[in-house]
Amino acid sequence: EDAEIYLADRESRGFNAIWVAAVDNLEQSNPPRNFYKEVPFDGADFTNENPAYWSRVDHLIKRAAAHGIVILLSPAFVGYDSLSGYLTSYKETSHAVLRAYGKFLGSRYKNDPNIIWVLGGDADPATLVYPKLVDLAEGIKSEDHSHLMTFEACRYSKGEAVTGGGDSSLDVWPKPPIWL
């Protein structure tokens, strides 16, 4: 009910896009649990996706579409340190698991017309997590061939604020990935 009120309010104010973290372990009441106390994964992060949790995400995406709202969908916010997102989980998760999580997401949402994928999320290049994000992106794109995908780079490097506000998506890749 709260999501419906929020989406109707955004629509009435002329908003046509909102940023949504598909999973979040920081900015909610009982992270990573949703309002209904459901966890996104019945196992290690990025594995054994919980159907009850993901049906709530499905519902939100469909309701946003009904309100003419695009979802800027972050698979799991990285964060610039181990306290501000899934950075540690990304680093400790295998390339194969992240690719499989990407395939799960790409397959699940490839037919929803109102999604733009947003990878990263304050991901500091110094953390060396970018190869894992490539696996996630390639997993998504292996199933979802139509949605745009972008990357939120970081305003920090090695824990310090970067002059001028940080790096752009294109600043942090030696050669822009094909999915970007």
Tab-separated table of N, CA and C in Angstrom:
chain	number	residue	atom	x	y	z
A	1	GLU	N	0.823	-1.197	0.000
A	1	GLU	CA	0.000	0.000	0.000
A	1	GLU	C	0.865	1.257	0.000
A	2	ASP	N	1.946	1.242	0.803
A	2	ASP	CA	2.829	2.401	0.852
A	2	ASP	C	3.496	2.642	-0.502
A	3	ALA	N	3.877	1.571	-1.168
A	3	ALA	CA	4.511	1.719	-2.483
A	3	ALA	C	3.539	2.353	-3.473
A	4	GLU	N	2.294	1.953	-3.426
A	4	GLU	CA	1.285	2.516	-4.328
A	4	GLU	C	1.091	4.004	-4.052
A	5	ILE	N	1.043	4.371	-2.797
A	5	ILE	CA	0.914	5.791	-2.432
A	5	ILE	C	2.122	6.569	-2.953
A	6	TYR	N	3.308	6.011	-2.751
A	6	TYR	CA	4.533	6.658	-3.202
A	6	TYR	C	4.542	6.839	-4.726
A	7	LEU	N	4.220	5.772	-5.452
A	7	LEU	CA	4.238	5.840	-6.912
A	7	LEU	C	3.198	6.831	-7.441
A	8	ALA	N	2.015	6.829	-6.851
A	8	ALA	CA	0.974	7.779	-7.262
A	8	ALA	C	1.425	9.212	-6.990
A	9	ASP	N	2.070	9.425	-5.864
A	9	ASP	CA	2.577	10.748	-5.532
A	9	ASP	C	3.656	11.186	-6.519
A	10	ARG	N	4.583	10.297	-6.840
A	10	ARG	CA	5.645	10.636	-7.802
A	10	ARG	C	5.029	10.992	-9.155
A	11	GLU	N	4.075	10.184	-9.588
A	11	GLU	CA	3.422	10.449	-10.866
A	11	GLU	C	2.730	11.819	-10.842
A	12	SER	N	2.030	12.113	-9.758
A	12	SER	CA	1.295	13.379	-9.672
A	12	SER	C	2.225	14.584	-9.684
A	13	ARG	N	3.465	14.389	-9.289
A	13	ARG	CA	4.453	15.476	-9.271
A	13	ARG	C	5.278	15.536	-10.548
A	14	GLY	N	4.972	14.651	-11.496
A	14	GLY	CA	5.654	14.684	-12.780
A	14	GLY	C	6.932	13.874	-12.860
A	15	PHE	N	7.239	13.108	-11.840
A	15	PHE	CA	8.430	12.256	-11.901
A	15	PHE	C	8.158	11.096	-12.860
A	16	ASN	N	9.143	10.755	-13.668
A	16	ASN	CA	8.967	9.633	-14.581
A	16	ASN	C	10.029	8.567	-14.394
A	17	ALA	N	10.863	8.700	-13.354
A	17	ALA	CA	11.882	7.692	-13.065
A	17	ALA	C	12.190	7.700	-11.573
A	18	ILE	N	12.448	6.523	-11.040
A	18	ILE	CA	12.914	6.396	-9.656
A	18	ILE	C	14.046	5.379	-9.635
A	19	TRP	N	14.950	5.561	-8.697
A	19	TRP	CA	16.076	4.647	-8.521
A	19	TRP	C	15.702	3.638	-7.449
A	20	VAL	N	15.854	2.349	-7.755
A	20	VAL	CA	15.476	1.279	-6.838
A	20	VAL	C	16.637	0.301	-6.698
A	21	ALA	N	16.990	-0.006	-5.475
A	21	ALA	CA	17.950	-1.076	-5.216
A	21	ALA	C	17.149	-2.368	-5.095
A	22	ALA	N	17.401	-3.313	-5.997
A	22	ALA	CA	16.672	-4.585	-5.943
A	22	ALA	C	16.897	-5.260	-4.599
A	23	VAL	N	18.119	-5.203	-4.110
A	23	VAL	CA	18.427	-5.662	-2.754
A	23	VAL	C	19.230	-4.567	-2.072
A	24	ASP	N	19.026	-4.421	-0.780
A	24	ASP	CA	19.690	-3.360	-0.029
A	24	ASP	C	20.067	-3.894	1.338
A	25	ASN	N	21.279	-3.634	1.755
A	25	ASN	CA	21.685	-4.077	3.083
A	25	ASN	C	22.075	-2.912	3.981
A	26	LEU	N	21.509	-1.743	3.688
A	26	LEU	CA	21.898	-0.572	4.464
A	26	LEU	C	20.739	0.379	4.761
A	27	GLU	N	20.042	0.836	3.736
A	27	GLU	CA	19.102	1.949	3.865
A	27	GLU	C	17.654	1.529	4.096
A	28	GLN	N	17.420	0.528	4.916
A	28	GLN	CA	16.056	0.163	5.265
A	28	GLN	C	16.017	-0.289	6.713
A	29	SER	N	14.850	-0.552	7.221
A	29	SER	CA	14.686	-0.814	8.651
A	29	SER	C	15.446	-2.035	9.148
A	30	ASN	N	15.361	-3.136	8.441
A	30	ASN	CA	15.999	-4.381	8.880
A	30	ASN	C	16.786	-5.019	7.737
A	31	PRO	N	17.803	-4.327	7.239
A	31	PRO	CA	18.496	-4.839	6.053
A	31	PRO	C	19.102	-6.225	6.292
A	32	PRO	N	19.087	-7.080	5.298
A	32	PRO	CA	18.578	-6.895	3.949
A	32	PRO	C	17.106	-7.275	3.810
A	33	ARG	N	16.397	-7.412	4.912
A	33	ARG	CA	14.978	-7.790	4.862
A	33	ARG	C	14.128	-6.634	4.341
A	34	ASN	N	13.087	-6.976	3.601
A	34	ASN	CA	12.148	-5.958	3.138
A	34	ASN	C	11.123	-5.656	4.240
A	35	PHE	N	10.155	-4.859	3.933
A	35	PHE	CA	9.110	-4.474	4.880
A	35	PHE	C	8.406	-5.695	5.470
A	36	TYR	N	8.310	-6.758	4.665
A	36	TYR	CA	7.602	-7.972	5.089
A	36	TYR	C	8.520	-8.967	5.787
A	37	LYS	N	9.743	-8.543	6.086
A	37	LYS	CA	10.749	-9.363	6.786
A	37	LYS	C	11.292	-10.498	5.922
A	38	GLU	N	11.152	-10.371	4.603
A	38	GLU	CA	11.653	-11.382	3.669
A	38	GLU	C	13.063	-11.009	3.234
A	39	VAL	N	13.936	-12.000	3.159
A	39	VAL	CA	15.307	-11.785	2.700
A	39	VAL	C	15.379	-12.045	1.195
A	40	PRO	N	16.298	-11.380	0.489
A	40	PRO	CA	16.392	-11.592	-0.955
A	40	PRO	C	16.983	-12.947	-1.331
A	41	PHE	N	17.832	-13.483	-0.461
A	41	PHE	CA	18.531	-14.723	-0.773
A	41	PHE	C	18.369	-15.717	0.371
A	42	ASP	N	18.008	-16.951	0.034
A	42	ASP	CA	17.919	-18.030	1.016
A	42	ASP	C	19.252	-18.773	1.014
A	43	GLY	N	20.297	-18.078	1.342
A	43	GLY	CA	21.654	-18.614	1.312
A	43	GLY	C	22.616	-17.456	1.254
A	44	ALA	N	23.799	-17.714	0.754
A	44	ALA	CA	24.796	-16.656	0.619
A	44	ALA	C	24.267	-15.579	-0.322
A	45	ASP	N	24.796	-14.366	-0.167
A	45	ASP	CA	24.384	-13.280	-1.050
A	45	ASP	C	24.524	-13.700	-2.505
A	46	PHE	N	23.542	-13.329	-3.301
A	46	PHE	CA	23.478	-13.560	-4.736
A	46	PHE	C	23.177	-15.010	-5.111
A	47	THR	N	22.721	-15.801	-4.151
A	47	THR	CA	22.376	-17.199	-4.435
A	47	THR	C	21.010	-17.529	-3.846
A	48	ASN	N	20.394	-18.557	-4.375
A	48	ASN	CA	19.118	-19.056	-3.836
A	48	ASN	C	18.111	-17.929	-3.635
A	49	GLU	N	17.755	-17.282	-4.732
A	49	GLU	CA	16.842	-16.150	-4.670
A	49	GLU	C	15.504	-16.570	-4.051
A	50	ASN	N	15.052	-15.798	-3.082
A	50	ASN	CA	13.823	-16.071	-2.333
A	50	ASN	C	12.614	-15.625	-3.172
A	51	PRO	N	11.775	-16.568	-3.610
A	51	PRO	CA	10.631	-16.213	-4.469
A	51	PRO	C	9.694	-15.172	-3.859
A	52	ALA	N	9.458	-15.228	-2.548
A	52	ALA	CA	8.549	-14.267	-1.920
A	52	ALA	C	9.109	-12.854	-2.023
A	53	TYR	N	10.377	-12.695	-1.750
A	53	TYR	CA	11.022	-11.384	-1.836
A	53	TYR	C	10.944	-10.845	-3.260
A	54	TRP	N	11.319	-11.683	-4.225
A	54	TRP	CA	11.394	-11.222	-5.609
A	54	TRP	C	10.021	-10.956	-6.203
A	55	SER	N	8.981	-11.609	-5.695
A	55	SER	CA	7.642	-11.285	-6.184
A	55	SER	C	7.258	-9.863	-5.782
A	56	ARG	N	7.789	-9.389	-4.651
A	56	ARG	CA	7.531	-7.993	-4.237
A	56	ARG	C	8.234	-7.021	-5.188
A	57	VAL	N	9.453	-7.356	-5.586
A	57	VAL	CA	10.173	-6.517	-6.546
A	57	VAL	C	9.412	-6.500	-7.872
A	58	ASP	N	8.962	-7.680	-8.313
A	58	ASP	CA	8.168	-7.776	-9.548
A	58	ASP	C	6.962	-6.832	-9.488
A	59	HIS	N	6.249	-6.884	-8.381
A	59	HIS	CA	5.042	-6.078	-8.208
A	59	HIS	C	5.373	-4.584	-8.295
A	60	LEU	N	6.435	-4.168	-7.635
A	60	LEU	CA	6.824	-2.760	-7.661
A	60	LEU	C	7.140	-2.313	-9.088
A	61	ILE	N	7.868	-3.117	-9.822
A	61	ILE	CA	8.225	-2.758	-11.199
A	61	ILE	C	6.972	-2.624	-12.058
A	62	LYS	N	6.047	-3.544	-11.912
A	62	LYS	CA	4.808	-3.492	-12.695
A	62	LYS	C	3.936	-2.299	-12.291
A	63	ARG	N	3.861	-2.006	-11.020
A	63	ARG	CA	3.068	-0.856	-10.575
A	63	ARG	C	3.707	0.449	-11.030
A	64	ALA	N	5.021	0.519	-11.019
A	64	ALA	CA	5.700	1.719	-11.519
A	64	ALA	C	5.367	1.921	-12.994
A	65	ALA	N	5.390	0.846	-13.761
A	65	ALA	CA	5.052	0.943	-15.188
A	65	ALA	C	3.629	1.481	-15.363
A	66	ALA	N	2.725	1.030	-14.522
A	66	ALA	CA	1.336	1.492	-14.618
A	66	ALA	C	1.219	2.990	-14.344
A	67	HIS	N	2.183	3.528	-13.616
A	67	HIS	CA	2.202	4.965	-13.318
A	67	HIS	C	3.103	5.734	-14.287
A	68	GLY	N	3.602	5.058	-15.318
A	68	GLY	CA	4.467	5.716	-16.293
A	68	GLY	C	5.854	6.018	-15.769
A	69	ILE	N	6.323	5.215	-14.821
A	69	ILE	CA	7.607	5.458	-14.169
A	69	ILE	C	8.626	4.397	-14.572
A	70	VAL	N	9.794	4.871	-14.978
A	70	VAL	CA	10.922	3.997	-15.293
A	70	VAL	C	11.670	3.687	-14.003
A	71	ILE	N	12.092	2.442	-13.863
A	71	ILE	CA	12.877	2.011	-12.704
A	71	ILE	C	14.346	1.974	-13.103
A	72	LEU	N	15.163	2.762	-12.433
A	72	LEU	CA	16.613	2.667	-12.561
A	72	LEU	C	17.013	1.595	-11.556
A	73	LEU	N	17.212	0.368	-12.026
A	73	LEU	CA	17.315	-0.802	-11.152
A	73	LEU	C	18.762	-1.183	-10.871
A	74	SER	N	19.124	-1.092	-9.608
A	74	SER	CA	20.445	-1.493	-9.137
A	74	SER	C	20.342	-2.912	-8.575
A	75	PRO	N	21.098	-3.861	-9.125
A	75	PRO	CA	21.014	-5.246	-8.641
A	75	PRO	C	21.375	-5.405	-7.163
A	76	ALA	N	22.361	-4.660	-6.716
A	76	ALA	CA	22.776	-4.616	-5.307
A	76	ALA	C	23.830	-3.521	-5.214
A	77	PHE	N	23.551	-2.494	-4.444
A	77	PHE	CA	24.430	-1.338	-4.311
A	77	PHE	C	25.783	-1.779	-3.756
A	78	VAL	N	26.860	-1.411	-4.423
A	78	VAL	CA	28.199	-1.853	-4.003
A	78	VAL	C	28.660	-1.128	-2.752
A	79	GLY	N	28.657	0.194	-2.779
A	79	GLY	CA	29.190	0.986	-1.672
A	79	GLY	C	30.689	1.173	-1.814
A	80	TYR	N	31.204	2.223	-1.214
A	80	TYR	CA	32.634	2.495	-1.332
A	80	TYR	C	33.455	1.857	-0.230
A	81	ASP	N	32.798	1.243	0.735
A	81	ASP	CA	33.517	0.482	1.752
A	81	ASP	C	32.627	-0.664	2.227
A	82	SER	N	33.151	-1.486	3.111
A	82	SER	CA	32.421	-2.684	3.536
A	82	SER	C	31.217	-2.372	4.417
A	83	LEU	N	31.057	-1.121	4.841
A	83	LEU	CA	29.929	-0.758	5.694
A	83	LEU	C	28.785	-0.098	4.934
A	84	SER	N	28.990	0.210	3.665
A	84	SER	CA	27.991	1.015	2.965
A	84	SER	C	27.341	0.309	1.778
A	85	GLY	N	27.369	-0.980	1.727
A	85	GLY	CA	26.742	-1.695	0.628
A	85	GLY	C	27.189	-3.146	0.592
A	86	TYR	N	27.143	-3.726	-0.584
A	86	TYR	CA	27.488	-5.137	-0.777
A	86	TYR	C	28.939	-5.341	-1.226
A	87	LEU	N	29.808	-4.362	-1.000
A	87	LEU	CA	31.188	-4.458	-1.464
A	87	LEU	C	31.852	-5.762	-1.028
A	88	THR	N	31.788	-6.085	0.233
A	88	THR	CA	32.437	-7.302	0.730
A	88	THR	C	31.844	-8.536	0.064
A	89	SER	N	30.533	-8.579	-0.071
A	89	SER	CA	29.896	-9.731	-0.721
A	89	SER	C	30.338	-9.858	-2.171
A	90	TYR	N	30.383	-8.741	-2.885
A	90	TYR	CA	30.854	-8.794	-4.273
A	90	TYR	C	32.276	-9.350	-4.326
A	91	LYS	N	33.128	-8.860	-3.455
A	91	LYS	CA	34.529	-9.287	-3.479
A	91	LYS	C	34.678	-10.766	-3.132
A	92	GLU	N	33.842	-11.268	-2.228
A	92	GLU	CA	33.962	-12.653	-1.763
A	92	GLU	C	33.173	-13.651	-2.617
A	93	THR	N	32.329	-13.151	-3.504
A	93	THR	CA	31.500	-14.016	-4.338
A	93	THR	C	32.247	-14.363	-5.622
A	94	SER	N	32.093	-15.587	-6.055
A	94	SER	CA	32.791	-16.022	-7.261
A	94	SER	C	32.231	-15.349	-8.505
A	95	HIS	N	33.060	-15.327	-9.540
A	95	HIS	CA	32.634	-14.783	-10.823
A	95	HIS	C	31.418	-15.553	-11.344
A	96	ALA	N	31.424	-16.862	-11.184
A	96	ALA	CA	30.329	-17.699	-11.686
A	96	ALA	C	29.011	-17.374	-10.976
A	97	VAL	N	29.066	-17.160	-9.671
A	97	VAL	CA	27.846	-16.848	-8.921
A	97	VAL	C	27.295	-15.490	-9.350
A	98	LEU	N	28.166	-14.512	-9.539
A	98	LEU	CA	27.678	-13.193	-9.967
A	98	LEU	C	27.120	-13.236	-11.383
A	99	ARG	N	27.720	-14.018	-12.226
A	99	ARG	CA	27.181	-14.177	-13.580
A	99	ARG	C	25.800	-14.848	-13.502
A	100	ALA	N	25.646	-15.834	-12.633
A	100	ALA	CA	24.357	-16.521	-12.474
A	100	ALA	C	23.300	-15.572	-11.898
A	101	TYR	N	23.681	-14.735	-10.950
A	101	TYR	CA	22.745	-13.751	-10.401
A	101	TYR	C	22.312	-12.789	-11.505
A	102	GLY	N	23.266	-12.365	-12.329
A	102	GLY	CA	22.934	-11.511	-13.462
A	102	GLY	C	21.969	-12.187	-14.414
A	103	LYS	N	22.198	-13.463	-14.703
A	103	LYS	CA	21.289	-14.211	-15.587
A	103	LYS	C	19.893	-14.285	-14.974
A	104	PHE	N	19.828	-14.511	-13.668
A	104	PHE	CA	18.547	-14.536	-12.967
A	104	PHE	C	17.807	-13.216	-13.185
A	105	LEU	N	18.493	-12.105	-12.949
A	105	LEU	CA	17.864	-10.787	-13.094
A	105	LEU	C	17.475	-10.506	-14.542
A	106	GLY	N	18.399	-10.776	-15.459
A	106	GLY	CA	18.125	-10.515	-16.867
A	106	GLY	C	16.937	-11.304	-17.369
A	107	SER	N	16.875	-12.555	-16.986
A	107	SER	CA	15.759	-13.408	-17.408
A	107	SER	C	14.449	-12.941	-16.784
A	108	ARG	N	14.502	-12.570	-15.531
A	108	ARG	CA	13.294	-12.201	-14.809
A	108	ARG	C	12.683	-10.898	-15.330
A	109	TYR	N	13.523	-9.949	-15.704
A	109	TYR	CA	13.022	-8.613	-16.028
A	109	TYR	C	13.183	-8.207	-17.493
A	110	LYS	N	13.574	-9.125	-18.342
A	110	LYS	CA	13.795	-8.773	-19.750
A	110	LYS	C	12.537	-8.285	-20.457
A	111	ASN	N	11.375	-8.658	-19.976
A	111	ASN	CA	10.123	-8.256	-20.633
A	111	ASN	C	9.433	-7.073	-19.969
A	112	ASP	N	10.036	-6.540	-18.916
A	112	ASP	CA	9.471	-5.348	-18.280
A	112	ASP	C	10.018	-4.131	-19.017
A	113	PRO	N	9.139	-3.333	-19.621
A	113	PRO	CA	9.611	-2.257	-20.499
A	113	PRO	C	10.194	-1.048	-19.778
A	114	ASN	N	10.036	-0.976	-18.481
A	114	ASN	CA	10.377	0.254	-17.754
A	114	ASN	C	11.626	0.113	-16.877
A	115	ILE	N	12.638	-0.572	-17.384
A	115	ILE	CA	13.862	-0.765	-16.599
A	115	ILE	C	15.066	-0.200	-17.336
A	116	ILE	N	15.917	0.475	-16.583
A	116	ILE	CA	17.276	0.799	-16.985
A	116	ILE	C	18.172	0.230	-15.890
A	117	TRP	N	19.103	-0.622	-16.261
A	117	TRP	CA	20.009	-1.226	-15.278
A	117	TRP	C	21.066	-0.211	-14.848
A	118	VAL	N	21.307	-0.137	-13.535
A	118	VAL	CA	22.335	0.753	-12.991
A	118	VAL	C	23.264	-0.086	-12.115
A	119	LEU	N	24.441	-0.373	-12.641
A	119	LEU	CA	25.420	-1.145	-11.877
A	119	LEU	C	26.347	-0.202	-11.126
A	120	GLY	N	27.072	-0.763	-10.196
A	120	GLY	CA	28.026	0.022	-9.424
A	120	GLY	C	27.381	0.509	-8.147
A	121	GLY	N	27.359	1.792	-7.976
A	121	GLY	CA	26.839	2.362	-6.743
A	121	GLY	C	28.005	2.676	-5.817
A	122	ASP	N	28.671	3.798	-6.059
A	122	ASP	CA	29.838	4.213	-5.275
A	122	ASP	C	30.942	3.163	-5.271
A	123	ALA	N	31.089	2.446	-6.349
A	123	ALA	CA	32.120	1.409	-6.436
A	123	ALA	C	33.475	2.049	-6.722
A	124	ASP	N	34.323	2.084	-5.720
A	124	ASP	CA	35.661	2.662	-5.820
A	124	ASP	C	36.554	1.751	-6.655
A	125	PRO	N	37.140	2.269	-7.730
A	125	PRO	CA	38.028	1.429	-8.544
A	125	PRO	C	39.163	0.809	-7.729
A	126	ALA	N	39.580	1.465	-6.653
A	126	ALA	CA	40.682	0.950	-5.833
A	126	ALA	C	40.323	-0.356	-5.121
A	127	THR	N	39.041	-0.674	-5.016
A	127	THR	CA	38.630	-1.907	-4.333
A	127	THR	C	38.798	-3.142	-5.213
A	128	LEU	N	39.048	-2.934	-6.494
A	128	LEU	CA	39.241	-4.025	-7.451
A	128	LEU	C	38.002	-4.905	-7.612
A	129	VAL	N	36.831	-4.324	-7.417
A	129	VAL	CA	35.574	-5.073	-7.542
A	129	VAL	C	35.011	-5.021	-8.970
A	130	TYR	N	35.576	-4.197	-9.819
A	130	TYR	CA	35.012	-4.016	-11.154
A	130	TYR	C	34.921	-5.299	-11.979
A	131	PRO	N	35.900	-6.206	-11.940
A	131	PRO	CA	35.729	-7.458	-12.702
A	131	PRO	C	34.484	-8.245	-12.278
A	132	LYS	N	34.106	-8.164	-11.014
A	132	LYS	CA	32.899	-8.848	-10.547
A	132	LYS	C	31.650	-8.180	-11.120
A	133	LEU	N	31.706	-6.859	-11.260
A	133	LEU	CA	30.569	-6.142	-11.830
A	133	LEU	C	30.434	-6.421	-13.326
A	134	VAL	N	31.543	-6.675	-13.979
A	134	VAL	CA	31.492	-7.086	-15.385
A	134	VAL	C	30.768	-8.427	-15.492
A	135	ASP	N	31.070	-9.359	-14.585
A	135	ASP	CA	30.376	-10.648	-14.586
A	135	ASP	C	28.877	-10.460	-14.413
A	136	LEU	N	28.492	-9.597	-13.478
A	136	LEU	CA	27.078	-9.317	-13.246
A	136	LEU	C	26.440	-8.733	-14.506
A	137	ALA	N	27.086	-7.746	-15.111
A	137	ALA	CA	26.560	-7.111	-16.321
A	137	ALA	C	26.434	-8.112	-17.460
A	138	GLU	N	27.454	-8.916	-17.651
A	138	GLU	CA	27.404	-9.897	-18.739
A	138	GLU	C	26.343	-10.958	-18.487
A	139	GLY	N	26.125	-11.311	-17.219
A	139	GLY	CA	25.042	-12.234	-16.896
A	139	GLY	C	23.690	-11.641	-17.240
A	140	ILE	N	23.476	-10.378	-16.878
A	140	ILE	CA	22.220	-9.714	-17.211
A	140	ILE	C	22.034	-9.674	-18.724
A	141	LYS	N	23.045	-9.214	-19.433
A	141	LYS	CA	22.947	-9.048	-20.888
A	141	LYS	C	22.831	-10.376	-21.633
A	142	SER	N	23.243	-11.483	-21.001
A	142	SER	CA	23.088	-12.780	-21.664
A	142	SER	C	21.622	-13.168	-21.804
A	143	GLU	N	20.765	-12.575	-20.979
A	143	GLU	CA	19.328	-12.858	-21.014
A	143	GLU	C	18.503	-11.665	-21.482
A	144	ASP	N	18.966	-10.481	-21.170
A	144	ASP	CA	18.222	-9.253	-21.449
A	144	ASP	C	18.995	-8.464	-22.503
A	145	HIS	N	18.490	-8.513	-23.731
A	145	HIS	CA	19.188	-7.890	-24.850
A	145	HIS	C	18.651	-6.500	-25.190
A	146	SER	N	17.665	-6.015	-24.446
A	146	SER	CA	17.022	-4.780	-24.876
A	146	SER	C	17.199	-3.589	-23.941
A	147	HIS	N	17.359	-3.808	-22.655
A	147	HIS	CA	17.396	-2.672	-21.740
A	147	HIS	C	18.747	-1.967	-21.737
A	148	LEU	N	18.684	-0.665	-21.567
A	148	LEU	CA	19.894	0.118	-21.390
A	148	LEU	C	20.571	-0.274	-20.082
A	149	MET	N	21.881	-0.096	-20.048
A	149	MET	CA	22.637	-0.376	-18.834
A	149	MET	C	23.656	0.737	-18.657
A	150	THR	N	23.759	1.244	-17.442
A	150	THR	CA	24.734	2.269	-17.136
A	150	THR	C	25.478	1.879	-15.861
A	151	PHE	N	26.371	2.739	-15.448
A	151	PHE	CA	27.230	2.434	-14.308
A	151	PHE	C	27.378	3.677	-13.463
A	152	GLU	N	27.163	3.535	-12.160
A	152	GLU	CA	27.394	4.643	-11.240
A	152	GLU	C	28.782	4.477	-10.660
A	153	ALA	N	29.689	5.323	-11.111
A	153	ALA	CA	31.056	5.272	-10.606
A	153	ALA	C	31.103	5.902	-9.213
A	154	CYS	N	32.293	6.200	-8.749
A	154	CYS	CA	32.459	6.594	-7.356
A	154	CYS	C	32.961	8.016	-7.202
A	155	ARG	N	32.503	8.646	-6.154
A	155	ARG	CA	33.017	9.977	-5.832
A	155	ARG	C	34.208	9.894	-4.878
A	156	TYR	N	34.622	8.665	-4.536
A	156	TYR	CA	35.764	8.434	-3.660
A	156	TYR	C	36.775	7.531	-4.348
A	157	SER	N	38.011	7.694	-4.001
A	157	SER	CA	39.054	6.769	-4.414
A	157	SER	C	39.995	6.580	-3.242
A	158	LYS	N	40.188	5.349	-2.866
A	158	LYS	CA	41.017	5.014	-1.708
A	158	LYS	C	40.536	5.740	-0.462
A	159	GLY	N	39.221	5.894	-0.343
A	159	GLY	CA	38.629	6.502	0.839
A	159	GLY	C	38.597	8.011	0.855
A	160	GLU	N	39.149	8.653	-0.155
A	160	GLU	CA	39.189	10.116	-0.216
A	160	GLU	C	38.269	10.619	-1.319
A	161	ALA	N	37.621	11.743	-1.065
A	161	ALA	CA	36.765	12.354	-2.084
A	161	ALA	C	37.615	12.760	-3.282
A	162	VAL	N	37.102	12.499	-4.471
A	162	VAL	CA	37.802	12.845	-5.703
A	162	VAL	C	37.465	14.288	-6.070
A	163	THR	N	38.472	15.061	-6.401
A	163	THR	CA	38.276	16.447	-6.804
A	163	THR	C	37.316	16.522	-7.992
A	164	GLY	N	36.416	17.462	-7.933
A	164	GLY	CA	35.470	17.656	-9.030
A	164	GLY	C	34.261	16.751	-8.940
A	165	GLY	N	34.101	16.003	-7.868
A	165	GLY	CA	32.907	15.195	-7.663
A	165	GLY	C	33.039	13.727	-7.989
A	166	GLY	N	34.179	13.307	-8.511
A	166	GLY	CA	34.364	11.883	-8.750
A	166	GLY	C	34.488	11.539	-10.215
A	167	ASP	N	34.588	10.271	-10.458
A	167	ASP	CA	34.782	9.748	-11.791
A	167	ASP	C	33.448	9.516	-12.486
A	168	SER	N	33.433	9.676	-13.800
A	168	SER	CA	32.264	9.286	-14.575
A	168	SER	C	32.383	7.805	-14.913
A	169	SER	N	31.334	7.253	-15.441
A	169	SER	CA	31.354	5.843	-15.842
A	169	SER	C	32.485	5.570	-16.827
A	170	LEU	N	32.727	6.486	-17.726
A	170	LEU	CA	33.743	6.267	-18.742
A	170	LEU	C	35.161	6.499	-18.224
A	171	ASP	N	35.310	7.216	-17.112
A	171	ASP	CA	36.639	7.461	-16.549
A	171	ASP	C	37.265	6.212	-15.944
A	172	VAL	N	36.434	5.293	-15.481
A	172	VAL	CA	36.962	4.185	-14.678
A	172	VAL	C	37.245	2.912	-15.466
A	173	TRP	N	36.898	2.883	-16.739
A	173	TRP	CA	37.143	1.702	-17.552
A	173	TRP	C	38.239	2.013	-18.571
A	174	PRO	N	39.287	1.210	-18.651
A	174	PRO	CA	40.329	1.447	-19.660
A	174	PRO	C	39.741	1.514	-21.074
A	175	LYS	N	38.800	0.634	-21.346
A	175	LYS	CA	38.032	0.648	-22.593
A	175	LYS	C	36.585	0.386	-22.179
A	176	PRO	N	35.650	1.246	-22.586
A	176	PRO	CA	34.262	1.047	-22.149
A	176	PRO	C	33.756	-0.342	-22.499
A	177	PRO	N	33.187	-1.050	-21.522
A	177	PRO	CA	32.619	-2.374	-21.800
A	177	PRO	C	31.484	-2.280	-22.820
A	178	ILE	N	31.270	-3.337	-23.557
A	178	ILE	CA	30.244	-3.351	-24.605
A	178	ILE	C	28.845	-3.119	-24.015
A	179	TRP	N	28.621	-3.505	-22.777
A	179	TRP	CA	27.299	-3.364	-22.184
A	179	TRP	C	27.034	-1.937	-21.700
A	180	LEU	N	28.060	-1.108	-21.573
A	180	LEU	CA	27.889	0.231	-21.009
A	180	LEU	C	27.391	1.196	-22.076
